[in-house]
Short mmCIF file of C-alpha atoms in Angstrom, two decimals:
data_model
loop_
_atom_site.label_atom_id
_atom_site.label_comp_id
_atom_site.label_asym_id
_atom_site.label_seq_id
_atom_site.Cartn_x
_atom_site.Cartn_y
_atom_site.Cartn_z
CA UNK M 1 -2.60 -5.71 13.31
CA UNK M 2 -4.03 -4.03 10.21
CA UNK M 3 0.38 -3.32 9.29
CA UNK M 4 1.23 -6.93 9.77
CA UNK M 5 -1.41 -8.45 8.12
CA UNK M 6 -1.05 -5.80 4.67
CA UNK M 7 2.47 -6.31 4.98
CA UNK M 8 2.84 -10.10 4.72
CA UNK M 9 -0.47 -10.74 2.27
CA UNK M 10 1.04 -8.10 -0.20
CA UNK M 11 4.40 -9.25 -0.09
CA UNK M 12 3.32 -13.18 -0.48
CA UNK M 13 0.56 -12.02 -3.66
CA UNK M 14 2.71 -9.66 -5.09
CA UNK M 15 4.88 -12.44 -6.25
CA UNK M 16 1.79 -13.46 -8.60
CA UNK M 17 -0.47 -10.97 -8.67
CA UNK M 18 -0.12 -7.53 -10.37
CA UNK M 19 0.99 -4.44 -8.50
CA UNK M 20 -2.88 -2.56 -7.83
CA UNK M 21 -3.39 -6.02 -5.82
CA UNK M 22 -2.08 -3.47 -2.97
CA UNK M 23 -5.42 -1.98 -3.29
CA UNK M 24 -7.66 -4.94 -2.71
CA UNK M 25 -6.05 -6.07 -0.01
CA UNK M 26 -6.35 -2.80 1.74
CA UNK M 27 -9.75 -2.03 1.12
CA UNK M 28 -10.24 -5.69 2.27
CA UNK M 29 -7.75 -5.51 5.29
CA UNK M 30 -9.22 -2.56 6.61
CA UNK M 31 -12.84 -3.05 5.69
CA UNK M 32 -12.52 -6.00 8.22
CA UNK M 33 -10.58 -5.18 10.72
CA UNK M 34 -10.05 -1.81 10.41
CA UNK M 35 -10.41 0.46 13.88
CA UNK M 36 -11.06 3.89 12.60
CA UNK M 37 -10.30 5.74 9.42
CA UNK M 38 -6.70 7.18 9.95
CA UNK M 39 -5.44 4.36 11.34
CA UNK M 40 -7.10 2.27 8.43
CA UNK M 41 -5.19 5.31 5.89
CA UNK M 42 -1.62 5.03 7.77
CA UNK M 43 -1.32 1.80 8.30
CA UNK M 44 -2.30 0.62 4.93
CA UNK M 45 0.43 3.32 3.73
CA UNK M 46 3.23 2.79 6.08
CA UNK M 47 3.00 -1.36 5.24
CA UNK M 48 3.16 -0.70 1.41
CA UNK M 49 5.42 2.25 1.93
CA UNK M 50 7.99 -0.07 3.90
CA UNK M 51 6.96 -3.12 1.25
CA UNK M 52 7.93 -1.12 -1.88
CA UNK M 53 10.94 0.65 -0.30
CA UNK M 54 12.45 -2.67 1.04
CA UNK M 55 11.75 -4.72 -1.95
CA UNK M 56 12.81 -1.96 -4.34
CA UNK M 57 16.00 -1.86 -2.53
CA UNK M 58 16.65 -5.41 -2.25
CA UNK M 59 16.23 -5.79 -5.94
CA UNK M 60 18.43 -2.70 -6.61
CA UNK M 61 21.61 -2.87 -4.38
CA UNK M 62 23.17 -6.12 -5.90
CA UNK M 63 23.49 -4.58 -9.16
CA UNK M 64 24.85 -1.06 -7.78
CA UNK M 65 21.30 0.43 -8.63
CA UNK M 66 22.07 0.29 -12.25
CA UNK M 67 18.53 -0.29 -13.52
CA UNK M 68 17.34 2.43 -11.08
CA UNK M 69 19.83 5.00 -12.18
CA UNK M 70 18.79 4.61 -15.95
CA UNK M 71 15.12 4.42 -15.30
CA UNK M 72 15.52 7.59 -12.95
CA UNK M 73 17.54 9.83 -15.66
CA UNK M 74 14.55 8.35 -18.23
CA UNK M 75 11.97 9.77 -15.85
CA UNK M 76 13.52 13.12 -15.55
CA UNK M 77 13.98 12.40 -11.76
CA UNK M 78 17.98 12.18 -12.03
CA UNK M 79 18.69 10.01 -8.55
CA UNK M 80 18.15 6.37 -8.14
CA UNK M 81 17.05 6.97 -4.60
CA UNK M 82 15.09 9.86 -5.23
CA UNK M 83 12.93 7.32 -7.84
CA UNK M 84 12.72 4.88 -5.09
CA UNK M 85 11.26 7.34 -2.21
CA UNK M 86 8.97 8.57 -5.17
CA UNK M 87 7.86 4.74 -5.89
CA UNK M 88 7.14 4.47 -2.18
CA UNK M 89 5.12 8.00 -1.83
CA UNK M 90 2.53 7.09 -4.65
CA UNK M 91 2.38 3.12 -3.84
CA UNK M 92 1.96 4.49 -0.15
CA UNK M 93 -1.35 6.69 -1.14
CA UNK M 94 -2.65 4.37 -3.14
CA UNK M 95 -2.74 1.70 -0.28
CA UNK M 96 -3.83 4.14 1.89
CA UNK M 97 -6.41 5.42 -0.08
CA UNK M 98 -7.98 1.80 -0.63
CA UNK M 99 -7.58 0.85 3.45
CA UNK M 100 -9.90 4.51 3.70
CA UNK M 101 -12.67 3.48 1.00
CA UNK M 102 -12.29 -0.31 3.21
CA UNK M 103 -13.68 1.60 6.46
CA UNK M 104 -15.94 4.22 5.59
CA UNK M 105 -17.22 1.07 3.41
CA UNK M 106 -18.15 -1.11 5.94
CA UNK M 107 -18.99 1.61 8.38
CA UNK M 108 -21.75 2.94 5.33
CA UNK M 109 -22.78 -1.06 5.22
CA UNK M 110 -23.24 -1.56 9.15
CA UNK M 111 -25.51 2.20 8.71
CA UNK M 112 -27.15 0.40 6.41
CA UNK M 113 -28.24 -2.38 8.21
CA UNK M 114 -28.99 -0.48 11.68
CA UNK M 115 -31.19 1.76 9.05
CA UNK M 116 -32.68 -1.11 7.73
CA UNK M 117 -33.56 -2.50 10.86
CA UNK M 118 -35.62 0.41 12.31
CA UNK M 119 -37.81 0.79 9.01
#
């Protein structure tokens, strides 16, 4: 559930909004309706992992990767694809990363209130 729902609110806001949007919804995703805190970190980077990757290549393969190529030699990486996987990787953790914070966020929030009802 926590895939699907990253998946399709990133790719509709993504169209709009700038790319660390991935983290917000994440953290938000997650924070809601995540179930524990690897499944919060893998889904959050598989969905953005599979986002990036698809859309990169979508963009890419109509113009032979042309753009890729030349930003790949710029970055010192040398291969379109190799750019793309490395795109993916770091969009990935980042996503992941923010689904984490989500849970252990509202898991320190629902302490929080189970604290504050004993005192």
């Amino acid at each position: 559930m926590v895939f699907i729902v990253i998946l399709i609110v990133c790719f509709l806001l993504q169209m709009v909004a700038p790319w660390w949007i991935i983290i917000v919804i994440s953290f938000a995703t997650c924070g809601i309706i995540g179930k524990t805190g690897r499944i919060a970190f893998w889904q959050s980077f598989l969905a953005i992992f599979l986002l990036w990757i698809g859309y990169s290549l979508f963009k890419s393969l109509p113009n032979d990767n042309l753009l890729a190529g030349r930003v790949a030699v710029m970055t010192g990486i040398k291969l379109w694809w190799a750019l793309l996987l490395v795109t993916g990787l770091l969009s990935g953790l980042v996503a992941g990363i923010g689904g984490y914070c989500g849970y252990h966020f509202r898991m320190a929030m629902l302490a929080k209130k189970t604290d504050d009802k004993i005192a």
